Amino acid sequence: MRATSHESLLAWLDTLIERSTLVAPQRVEREWLYRPVSSAAAIAFDFQRTTVSPKGYFFPETEVLLDIERRGREVVMGEPDLAGDQLLFAIRPCDARALLVLDALLVDRPPADSYYARRRERTTLVGLACPQMWDGCFCTSLGSGPADASAVDLMLYHDGDGYLVETVTDKGAALVAGVDWPEVDRPAPEPEITAEVVSVRPPDEWLAAFDEVVWQRLADRCLSCHACTYVCPTCRCFDVRDDLTAAGPGYVHVQRLRAWDSCMSPAYRRIAGGHNPRPDTAQRLRNRFFCKFCYSPRDFCAVACVGCGRCIAACPAGVDIVEVLRGV
Amino acid sequence: MANPDRENPMRPILGTLAGVKELADDIKLFQVELNGERFDYAPGQFAFLSAFGVGEAPFGLASIPSRTTALEFAVNRVGTVTDALHKLEPGAIVGVRGPMGNSFPLDDLCGKDILVLGGGIGGAPLRPVIHTILDHRAAYGHLSILWAARSPSLLVFTDEYGAWRAAPDTELHVTVDRGDEAWQGNVGLITDLLARLAPAPDNTVAIICGPPIMIKFVVLGLQKLGFQDEQMIMTLEAKMKCGIGKCGRCNMGEQFVCLHGPVFSYAAVSRFLESFV
Amino acid sequence: MTQEIETGIRIRVKKLLDLGEVSCVIGHEHGPRGHTRPAFVYDSADAERLVWDRTCHHNLVAYVRDKIATLARGAEPGSTPRVAVVARPCDVRSLNVLIHEGQVTRESVFVVGVACPGMLDAGDPEAQDGQALHCRYCTERVPVFYDALVGDPPKVKVPDEPWPGVAEVEAMPPAERLAFWTQEFDRCIRCYACRQACPACYCFECLAEQVDPPWVSIAHRVPQKAFFHIMRAYHLAGRCSGCQACEAACPVHLPLSLLNRKIAAEVEALFGYVAGANPDTPPPLATFRKDEELPL
């Protein structure tokens, strides 16, 4: 491990801004959110967990898939250029592990989502280990922990007023090559593990819980908004629609957009013609939990939840994922 | 499965609307010639058609490559995209993304008797099954087609009845839920027709497509006749946005209709925790 | 005082369920982390779960219409299920709006009215006297109607301004006002928590999500988010009770009620009307009279 002071870290980050977009936690009114910063001084280091996950820097809230121009019988299609590298600074272990879940779905299973894949390739992840767990956190129940460095390129640990720096991948090593931070002997401090481990049932055992009344009872208070899915680092459902940007005689210019959508929306599965296999809140709520803890692991990867606890904080109606896990 | 060489699976290839035929009330058959690129597809697969400026939607492929170079789609006018498509004239440029999904296991059905049950526009993905069987007639056993719609004006591919009936060892029965003044044929639900014909399940596979409620009751009717779960194959519809298992929308449990389907045996469907109806 | 309200609710609810007068009671309970959240009680033995304190900021009337519909699905044909709802004065005015609009019948709801001392600021319980902003200017203590009342009506404090925050925004020159709202809407994630928490937003298909015609793009950009919030505020003109469940629901703490307050101020000035204040007064924006003289 190497050690650095806070000042030295900021100076180093300021040099990186020249060649990459630096995305870091910022205080925005009453929230902490990941935003591009123009100087390291704007970074908020005292955050716990951002309100919305940083997945938007890989899977944006709004993404232009295609630029389409039709003139008479001629159609020209273009894809937006994704210029530049991205440095995501102070990503928490849970959010970094969430990217592994998104990788499994969006890249590893062919055909790869080229938009997500490109952003992923162009981004370096510098993690900031959590010194403790906060209200709502349950990463330790999902095989991870507040100091889990498995999904980042470089990991920082709080060390007094400074930081210890751990190189995890070659990408991370390249980032700090030549930086004047001394090697030190001491190990990274152990984070305070305060949350009780919740026993998460294996995917196959969820099948038996499908018809249980617990879903009806939970759905009573669920408002079918999109808050949980949007703040979640692993949710990735999207909508696609053409947006007319200009039109004239024989001419049409359109952007084919994709944007975040939510399986909790009542119209999520409603087809033109009216048929909807999930008209009830209980069905949609159940589907969401099953998707995370049963379908995703059975279909393509590990459990699609990293225990970040944002959904608990964001839910306006008090639906609590840990309560669900305990009750199933 | 979409062509894995494609760099961007969300980007359509361009095609020209070579022909438009009135198929039934509010249902048109679109014939799309791809500009340059070709893809190979099998009965059961689907593709997304783009009405540039409005959006895209998935449609079952109603043709087979060996009979035509054009991709044929039956499109029912029910929403914004289908409405925009219906306004297109031959010569218009459309986008195509595909082929997607799995296909009917027609190789496994060689030597078997086939029972095809199509309701309304559900007949469109079944047409390539019928064509394949007719074009390789000796490879398959007896072919029984039960073709239905809510009313005579909603029956599809009526101009092919003659060819189907004329094929060896093939029978066609048509029924409508309610007739009109000109209608001379059967009146009644497809389930009643099925019960009346009472095909034996031995060495037979049923292939079903239509509105979810129709599939549900046809399955019940077939089960009554002794058909086992593996003997009933259906193609399901779901709201889709990507067609490649990314947008998360079309899941039936851990199966995505676009990836693991749209063709499913009833054995698989009966294990779905959720109902497709 | 809140203890008295809580006890009153439990006693009343127990009686209602024991007598079978309602099939479901919508109230509040403590969630597993101690925060209050909506609670649904079907059995009188469960009445002890119900709590009431000054963090009960949910407008439970938002659940009434759909709860009745769900219960009706499982009930005998011809019977109308009845629910009870724990409601503050603002919540009851929301219920009035739903009744005026034919969404709910008076007979199908038993109102457990709360003589409300005002909510605490959801984000800052220690602020000033702790009173939430909108409760500081509220002059209502007793709901405009109820079937049972719990709590002793606290004194009304005459507010220094009826529509807090509105004057500040109105004083901003246009460029500053645009910058203010752009900055706020930029944070919005278009989750619709505000809309879903609102009893007056019950459209089967919201204009913001309609595909045919596509009134607004699916994009999560400031113009679309601004459109949604401003249109929603307009659609709530004369219907919003000022309960601020929308603002409490927002995961990024947008000052949404400013929009609603502005419009409510206009409606009161133009029509002398406060949403749901009088069970017999039809809402002016939904009522047409030939003899109407608009002060325009």
PDB file of N, CA, C and O in Angstrom, chain C residues 41-97:
ATOM      1  N   VAL C  41     -54.545  -2.331   8.280  1.00  0.00           N
ATOM      2  CA  VAL C  41     -54.976  -3.243   9.338  1.00  0.00           C
ATOM      3  C   VAL C  41     -56.306  -3.866   8.950  1.00  0.00           C
ATOM      4  O   VAL C  41     -57.251  -3.161   8.590  1.00  0.00           O
ATOM      5  N   TYR C  42     -56.361  -5.179   9.004  1.00  0.00           N
ATOM      6  CA  TYR C  42     -57.567  -5.903   8.606  1.00  0.00           C
ATOM      7  C   TYR C  42     -58.217  -6.600   9.799  1.00  0.00           C
ATOM      8  O   TYR C  42     -59.348  -7.083   9.697  1.00  0.00           O
ATOM      9  N   ASP C  43     -57.463  -6.711  10.873  1.00  0.00           N
ATOM     10  CA  ASP C  43     -57.891  -7.492  12.027  1.00  0.00           C
ATOM     11  C   ASP C  43     -57.777  -6.631  13.286  1.00  0.00           C
ATOM     12  O   ASP C  43     -56.758  -5.959  13.473  1.00  0.00           O
ATOM     13  N   SER C  44     -58.793  -6.670  14.142  1.00  0.00           N
ATOM     14  CA  SER C  44     -58.753  -5.774  15.299  1.00  0.00           C
ATOM     15  C   SER C  44     -57.574  -6.080  16.216  1.00  0.00           C
ATOM     16  O   SER C  44     -57.076  -5.195  16.902  1.00  0.00           O
ATOM     17  N   ALA C  45     -57.084  -7.313  16.204  1.00  0.00           N
ATOM     18  CA  ALA C  45     -55.923  -7.652  17.033  1.00  0.00           C
ATOM     19  C   ALA C  45     -54.682  -6.876  16.595  1.00  0.00           C
ATOM     20  O   ALA C  45     -53.759  -6.666  17.372  1.00  0.00           O
ATOM     21  N   ASP C  46     -54.692  -6.439  15.351  1.00  0.00           N
ATOM     22  CA  ASP C  46     -53.545  -5.711  14.810  1.00  0.00           C
ATOM     23  C   ASP C  46     -53.587  -4.225  15.073  1.00  0.00           C
ATOM     24  O   ASP C  46     -52.669  -3.500  14.695  1.00  0.00           O
ATOM     25  N   ALA C  47     -54.682  -3.766  15.678  1.00  0.00           N
ATOM     26  CA  ALA C  47     -54.862  -2.323  15.861  1.00  0.00           C
ATOM     27  C   ALA C  47     -53.722  -1.709  16.676  1.00  0.00           C
ATOM     28  O   ALA C  47     -53.401  -0.529  16.524  1.00  0.00           O
ATOM     29  N   GLU C  48     -53.102  -2.526  17.522  1.00  0.00           N
ATOM     30  CA  GLU C  48     -52.000  -2.021  18.354  1.00  0.00           C
ATOM     31  C   GLU C  48     -50.796  -1.603  17.514  1.00  0.00           C
ATOM     32  O   GLU C  48     -49.907  -0.902  17.989  1.00  0.00           O
ATOM     33  N   ARG C  49     -50.765  -2.042  16.264  1.00  0.00           N
ATOM     34  CA  ARG C  49     -49.663  -1.672  15.372  1.00  0.00           C
ATOM     35  C   ARG C  49     -49.718  -0.187  15.024  1.00  0.00           C
ATOM     36  O   ARG C  49     -48.705   0.416  14.670  1.00  0.00           O
ATOM     37  N   LEU C  50     -50.917   0.370  15.095  1.00  0.00           N
ATOM     38  CA  LEU C  50     -51.096   1.750  14.616  1.00  0.00           C
ATOM     39  C   LEU C  50     -50.471   2.763  15.561  1.00  0.00           C
ATOM     40  O   LEU C  50     -50.568   2.640  16.782  1.00  0.00           O
ATOM     41  N   VAL C  51     -49.810   3.731  14.963  1.00  0.00           N
ATOM     42  CA  VAL C  51     -49.188   4.803  15.737  1.00  0.00           C
ATOM     43  C   VAL C  51     -49.611   6.126  15.131  1.00  0.00           C
ATOM     44  O   VAL C  51     -50.181   6.178  14.032  1.00  0.00           O
ATOM     45  N   TRP C  52     -49.320   7.192  15.882  1.00  0.00           N
ATOM     46  CA  TRP C  52     -49.475   8.518  15.302  1.00  0.00           C
ATOM     47  C   TRP C  52     -48.514   9.463  15.972  1.00  0.00           C
ATOM     48  O   TRP C  52     -48.426   9.530  17.200  1.00  0.00           O
ATOM     49  N   ASP C  53     -47.729  10.165  15.144  1.00  0.00           N
ATOM     50  CA  ASP C  53     -46.885  11.222  15.699  1.00  0.00           C
ATOM     51  C   ASP C  53     -46.662  12.278  14.631  1.00  0.00           C
ATOM     52  O   ASP C  53     -47.267  12.202  13.538  1.00  0.00           O
ATOM     53  N   ARG C  54     -45.812  13.228  14.896  1.00  0.00           N
ATOM     54  CA  ARG C  54     -45.680  14.361  13.992  1.00  0.00           C
ATOM     55  C   ARG C  54     -44.737  14.069  12.816  1.00  0.00           C
ATOM     56  O   ARG C  54     -44.334  14.973  12.101  1.00  0.00           O
ATOM     57  N   THR C  55     -44.434  12.760  12.612  1.00  0.00           N
ATOM     58  CA  THR C  55     -43.696  12.411  11.392  1.00  0.00           C
ATOM     59  C   THR C  55     -44.614  11.682  10.415  1.00  0.00           C
ATOM     60  O   THR C  55     -44.162  11.195   9.386  1.00  0.00           O
ATOM     61  N   CYS C  56     -45.900  11.608  10.756  1.00  0.00           N
ATOM     62  CA  CYS C  56     -46.849  10.896   9.885  1.00  0.00           C
ATOM     63  C   CYS C  56     -47.282  11.798   8.742  1.00  0.00           C
ATOM     64  O   CYS C  56     -48.416  12.274   8.695  1.00  0.00           O
ATOM     65  N   HIS C  57     -46.365  12.023   7.819  1.00  0.00           N
ATOM     66  CA  HIS C  57     -46.612  13.002   6.762  1.00  0.00           C
ATOM     67  C   HIS C  57     -47.293  12.415   5.528  1.00  0.00           C
ATOM     68  O   HIS C  57     -47.554  13.124   4.576  1.00  0.00           O
ATOM     69  N   HIS C  58     -47.544  11.116   5.520  1.00  0.00           N
ATOM     70  CA  HIS C  58     -48.202  10.532   4.343  1.00  0.00           C
ATOM     71  C   HIS C  58     -49.655  10.949   4.279  1.00  0.00           C
ATOM     72  O   HIS C  58     -50.347  10.965   5.299  1.00  0.00           O
ATOM     73  N   ASN C  59     -50.137  11.245   3.080  1.00  0.00           N
ATOM     74  CA  ASN C  59     -51.555  11.486   2.884  1.00  0.00           C
ATOM     75  C   ASN C  59     -52.183  10.144   2.534  1.00  0.00           C
ATOM     76  O   ASN C  59     -52.084   9.662   1.408  1.00  0.00           O
ATOM     77  N   LEU C  60     -52.800   9.525   3.537  1.00  0.00           N
ATOM     78  CA  LEU C  60     -53.296   8.164   3.360  1.00  0.00           C
ATOM     79  C   LEU C  60     -54.499   8.089   2.421  1.00  0.00           C
ATOM     80  O   LEU C  60     -54.851   7.004   1.955  1.00  0.00           O
ATOM     81  N   VAL C  61     -55.100   9.227   2.149  1.00  0.00           N
ATOM     82  CA  VAL C  61     -56.240   9.236   1.222  1.00  0.00           C
ATOM     83  C   VAL C  61     -55.795   8.757  -0.169  1.00  0.00           C
ATOM     84  O   VAL C  61     -56.605   8.254  -0.946  1.00  0.00           O
ATOM     85  N   ALA C  62     -54.488   8.852  -0.451  1.00  0.00           N
ATOM     86  CA  ALA C  62     -53.971   8.377  -1.747  1.00  0.00           C
ATOM     87  C   ALA C  62     -54.229   6.887  -1.949  1.00  0.00           C
ATOM     88  O   ALA C  62     -54.256   6.410  -3.079  1.00  0.00           O
ATOM     89  N   TYR C  63     -54.406   6.163  -0.850  1.00  0.00           N
ATOM     90  CA  TYR C  63     -54.618   4.714  -0.957  1.00  0.00           C
ATOM     91  C   TYR C  63     -56.091   4.312  -1.030  1.00  0.00           C
ATOM     92  O   TYR C  63     -56.411   3.173  -1.354  1.00  0.00           O
ATOM     93  N   VAL C  64     -56.975   5.247  -0.687  1.00  0.00           N
ATOM     94  CA  VAL C  64     -58.379   4.878  -0.482  1.00  0.00           C
ATOM     95  C   VAL C  64     -59.063   4.313  -1.720  1.00  0.00           C
ATOM     96  O   VAL C  64     -59.663   3.228  -1.684  1.00  0.00           O
ATOM     97  N   ARG C  65     -58.967   5.032  -2.825  1.00  0.00           N
ATOM     98  CA  ARG C  65     -59.704   4.621  -4.029  1.00  0.00           C
ATOM     99  C   ARG C  65     -59.314   3.224  -4.483  1.00  0.00           C
ATOM    100  O   ARG C  65     -60.166   2.362  -4.736  1.00  0.00           O
ATOM    101  N   ASP C  66     -58.019   2.976  -4.594  1.00  0.00           N
ATOM    102  CA  ASP C  66     -57.571   1.679  -5.084  1.00  0.00           C
ATOM    103  C   ASP C  66     -57.816   0.573  -4.085  1.00  0.00           C
ATOM    104  O   ASP C  66     -58.086  -0.570  -4.450  1.00  0.00           O
ATOM    105  N   LYS C  67     -57.758   0.895  -2.794  1.00  0.00           N
ATOM    106  CA  LYS C  67     -58.002  -0.117  -1.773  1.00  0.00           C
ATOM    107  C   LYS C  67     -59.454  -0.583  -1.867  1.00  0.00           C
ATOM    108  O   LYS C  67     -59.740  -1.772  -1.803  1.00  0.00           O
ATOM    109  N   ILE C  68     -60.374   0.362  -2.027  1.00  0.00           N
ATOM    110  CA  ILE C  68     -61.782   0.002  -2.153  1.00  0.00           C
ATOM    111  C   ILE C  68     -61.985  -0.857  -3.395  1.00  0.00           C
ATOM    112  O   ILE C  68     -62.686  -1.872  -3.362  1.00  0.00           O
ATOM    113  N   ALA C  69     -61.333  -0.476  -4.503  1.00  0.00           N
ATOM    114  CA  ALA C  69     -61.475  -1.239  -5.746  1.00  0.00           C
ATOM    115  C   ALA C  69     -60.942  -2.658  -5.575  1.00  0.00           C
ATOM    116  O   ALA C  69     -61.556  -3.626  -6.034  1.00  0.00           O
ATOM    117  N   THR C  70     -59.801  -2.800  -4.915  1.00  0.00           N
ATOM    118  CA  THR C  70     -59.230  -4.137  -4.707  1.00  0.00           C
ATOM    119  C   THR C  70     -60.132  -4.973  -3.819  1.00  0.00           C
ATOM    120  O   THR C  70     -60.368  -6.156  -4.090  1.00  0.00           O
ATOM    121  N   LEU C  71     -60.664  -4.365  -2.761  1.00  0.00           N
ATOM    122  CA  LEU C  71     -61.546  -5.115  -1.870  1.00  0.00           C
ATOM    123  C   LEU C  71     -62.824  -5.498  -2.598  1.00  0.00           C
ATOM    124  O   LEU C  71     -63.361  -6.587  -2.396  1.00  0.00           O
ATOM    125  N   ALA C  72     -63.302  -4.616  -3.480  1.00  0.00           N
ATOM    126  CA  ALA C  72     -64.537  -4.904  -4.216  1.00  0.00           C
ATOM    127  C   ALA C  72     -64.354  -6.119  -5.117  1.00  0.00           C
ATOM    128  O   ALA C  72     -65.281  -6.903  -5.318  1.00  0.00           O
ATOM    129  N   ARG C  73     -63.134  -6.292  -5.646  1.00  0.00           N
ATOM    130  CA  ARG C  73     -62.885  -7.439  -6.532  1.00  0.00           C
ATOM    131  C   ARG C  73     -63.102  -8.746  -5.800  1.00  0.00           C
ATOM    132  O   ARG C  73     -63.595  -9.707  -6.348  1.00  0.00           O
ATOM    133  N   GLY C  74     -62.714  -8.763  -4.515  1.00  0.00           N
ATOM    134  CA  GLY C  74     -62.846 -10.009  -3.770  1.00  0.00           C
ATOM    135  C   GLY C  74     -64.152 -10.130  -3.017  1.00  0.00           C
ATOM    136  O   GLY C  74     -64.404 -11.129  -2.358  1.00  0.00           O
ATOM    137  N   ALA C  75     -64.992  -9.095  -3.104  1.00  0.00           N
ATOM    138  CA  ALA C  75     -66.212  -9.090  -2.289  1.00  0.00           C
ATOM    139  C   ALA C  75     -67.398  -9.646  -3.061  1.00  0.00           C
ATOM    140  O   ALA C  75     -67.305  -9.909  -4.257  1.00  0.00           O
ATOM    141  N   GLU C  76     -68.510  -9.810  -2.352  1.00  0.00           N
ATOM    142  CA  GLU C  76     -69.724 -10.297  -3.011  1.00  0.00           C
ATOM    143  C   GLU C  76     -70.240  -9.229  -3.962  1.00  0.00           C
ATOM    144  O   GLU C  76     -70.192  -8.041  -3.646  1.00  0.00           O
ATOM    145  N   PRO C  77     -70.766  -9.672  -5.105  1.00  0.00           N
ATOM    146  CA  PRO C  77     -71.302  -8.681  -6.053  1.00  0.00           C
ATOM    147  C   PRO C  77     -72.420  -7.875  -5.426  1.00  0.00           C
ATOM    148  O   PRO C  77     -73.262  -8.418  -4.718  1.00  0.00           O
ATOM    149  N   GLY C  78     -72.394  -6.567  -5.654  1.00  0.00           N
ATOM    150  CA  GLY C  78     -73.423  -5.703  -5.089  1.00  0.00           C
ATOM    151  C   GLY C  78     -73.007  -5.064  -3.786  1.00  0.00           C
ATOM    152  O   GLY C  78     -73.498  -4.004  -3.432  1.00  0.00           O
ATOM    153  N   SER C  79     -72.072  -5.705  -3.070  1.00  0.00           N
ATOM    154  CA  SER C  79     -71.660  -5.110  -1.790  1.00  0.00           C
ATOM    155  C   SER C  79     -70.585  -4.059  -2.050  1.00  0.00           C
ATOM    156  O   SER C  79     -69.790  -4.192  -2.981  1.00  0.00           O
ATOM    157  N   THR C  80     -70.592  -3.016  -1.229  1.00  0.00           N
ATOM    158  CA  THR C  80     -69.541  -2.008  -1.369  1.00  0.00           C
ATOM    159  C   THR C  80     -68.662  -2.073  -0.142  1.00  0.00           C
ATOM    160  O   THR C  80     -69.111  -1.798   0.971  1.00  0.00           O
ATOM    161  N   PRO C  81     -67.395  -2.435  -0.338  1.00  0.00           N
ATOM    162  CA  PRO C  81     -66.527  -2.499   0.831  1.00  0.00           C
ATOM    163  C   PRO C  81     -66.305  -1.108   1.413  1.00  0.00           C
ATOM    164  O   PRO C  81     -66.383  -0.111   0.704  1.00  0.00           O
ATOM    165  N   ARG C  82     -66.059  -1.078   2.712  1.00  0.00           N
ATOM    166  CA  ARG C  82     -65.845   0.184   3.391  1.00  0.00           C
ATOM    167  C   ARG C  82     -64.463   0.161   4.021  1.00  0.00           C
ATOM    168  O   ARG C  82     -64.033  -0.863   4.575  1.00  0.00           O
ATOM    169  N   VAL C  83     -63.747   1.267   3.896  1.00  0.00           N
ATOM    170  CA  VAL C  83     -62.450   1.358   4.547  1.00  0.00           C
ATOM    171  C   VAL C  83     -62.466   2.534   5.504  1.00  0.00           C
ATOM    172  O   VAL C  83     -63.256   3.469   5.339  1.00  0.00           O
ATOM    173  N   ALA C  84     -61.581   2.460   6.495  1.00  0.00           N
ATOM    174  CA  ALA C  84     -61.396   3.599   7.377  1.00  0.00           C
ATOM    175  C   ALA C  84     -60.033   4.198   7.077  1.00  0.00           C
ATOM    176  O   ALA C  84     -59.097   3.470   6.708  1.00  0.00           O
ATOM    177  N   VAL C  85     -59.927   5.502   7.204  1.00  0.00           N
ATOM    178  CA  VAL C  85     -58.650   6.137   6.947  1.00  0.00           C
ATOM    179  C   VAL C  85     -58.368   7.164   8.037  1.00  0.00           C
ATOM    180  O   VAL C  85     -59.257   7.900   8.454  1.00  0.00           O
ATOM    181  N   VAL C  86     -57.136   7.160   8.513  1.00  0.00           N
ATOM    182  CA  VAL C  86     -56.704   8.143   9.498  1.00  0.00           C
ATOM    183  C   VAL C  86     -56.297   9.387   8.725  1.00  0.00           C
ATOM    184  O   VAL C  86     -55.392   9.335   7.884  1.00  0.00           O
ATOM    185  N   ALA C  87     -56.994  10.498   8.997  1.00  0.00           N
ATOM    186  CA  ALA C  87     -56.795  11.646   8.117  1.00  0.00           C
ATOM    187  C   ALA C  87     -56.685  12.960   8.888  1.00  0.00           C
ATOM    188  O   ALA C  87     -57.492  13.250   9.769  1.00  0.00           O
ATOM    189  N   ARG C  88     -55.682  13.744   8.509  1.00  0.00           N
ATOM    190  CA  ARG C  88     -55.520  15.094   9.042  1.00  0.00           C
ATOM    191  C   ARG C  88     -56.462  16.024   8.284  1.00  0.00           C
ATOM    192  O   ARG C  88     -57.053  15.608   7.282  1.00  0.00           O
ATOM    193  N   PRO C  89     -56.582  17.265   8.723  1.00  0.00           N
ATOM    194  CA  PRO C  89     -57.477  18.186   8.005  1.00  0.00           C
ATOM    195  C   PRO C  89     -57.151  18.295   6.512  1.00  0.00           C
ATOM    196  O   PRO C  89     -58.059  18.282   5.674  1.00  0.00           O
ATOM    197  N   CYS C  90     -55.867  18.369   6.149  1.00  0.00           N
ATOM    198  CA  CYS C  90     -55.520  18.474   4.720  1.00  0.00           C
ATOM    199  C   CYS C  90     -55.905  17.196   3.981  1.00  0.00           C
ATOM    200  O   CYS C  90     -56.388  17.247   2.841  1.00  0.00           O
ATOM    201  N   ASP C  91     -55.704  16.066   4.627  1.00  0.00           N
ATOM    202  CA  ASP C  91     -56.058  14.793   3.989  1.00  0.00           C
ATOM    203  C   ASP C  91     -57.554  14.727   3.715  1.00  0.00           C
ATOM    204  O   ASP C  91     -57.988  14.229   2.678  1.00  0.00           O
ATOM    205  N   VAL C  92     -58.353  15.211   4.663  1.00  0.00           N
ATOM    206  CA  VAL C  92     -59.809  15.144   4.491  1.00  0.00           C
ATOM    207  C   VAL C  92     -60.246  16.033   3.335  1.00  0.00           C
ATOM    208  O   VAL C  92     -61.162  15.685   2.576  1.00  0.00           O
ATOM    209  N   ARG C  93     -59.567  17.170   3.152  1.00  0.00           N
ATOM    210  CA  ARG C  93     -59.920  18.007   1.991  1.00  0.00           C
ATOM    211  C   ARG C  93     -59.604  17.279   0.692  1.00  0.00           C
ATOM    212  O   ARG C  93     -60.323  17.374  -0.292  1.00  0.00           O
ATOM    213  N   SER C  94     -58.508  16.482   0.691  1.00  0.00           N
ATOM    214  CA  SER C  94     -58.211  15.657  -0.488  1.00  0.00           C
ATOM    215  C   SER C  94     -59.340  14.676  -0.733  1.00  0.00           C
ATOM    216  O   SER C  94     -59.740  14.435  -1.875  1.00  0.00           O
ATOM    217  N   LEU C  95     -59.854  14.107   0.347  1.00  0.00           N
ATOM    218  CA  LEU C  95     -60.949  13.143   0.214  1.00  0.00           C
ATOM    219  C   LEU C  95     -62.179  13.830  -0.371  1.00  0.00           C
ATOM    220  O   LEU C  95     -62.865  13.277  -1.237  1.00  0.00           O
ATOM    221  N   ASN C  96     -62.425  15.050   0.069  1.00  0.00           N
ATOM    222  CA  ASN C  96     -63.537  15.825  -0.476  1.00  0.00           C
ATOM    223  C   ASN C  96     -63.418  15.988  -1.981  1.00  0.00           C
ATOM    224  O   ASN C  96     -64.403  15.885  -2.716  1.00  0.00           O
ATOM    225  N   VAL C  97     -62.220  16.261  -2.422  1.00  0.00           N
ATOM    226  CA  VAL C  97     -61.974  16.425  -3.861  1.00  0.00           C
ATOM    227  C   VAL C  97     -62.319  15.122  -4.584  1.00  0.00           C
ATOM    228  O   VAL C  97     -62.987  15.118  -5.615  1.00  0.00           O
TER     229      VAL C  97
END
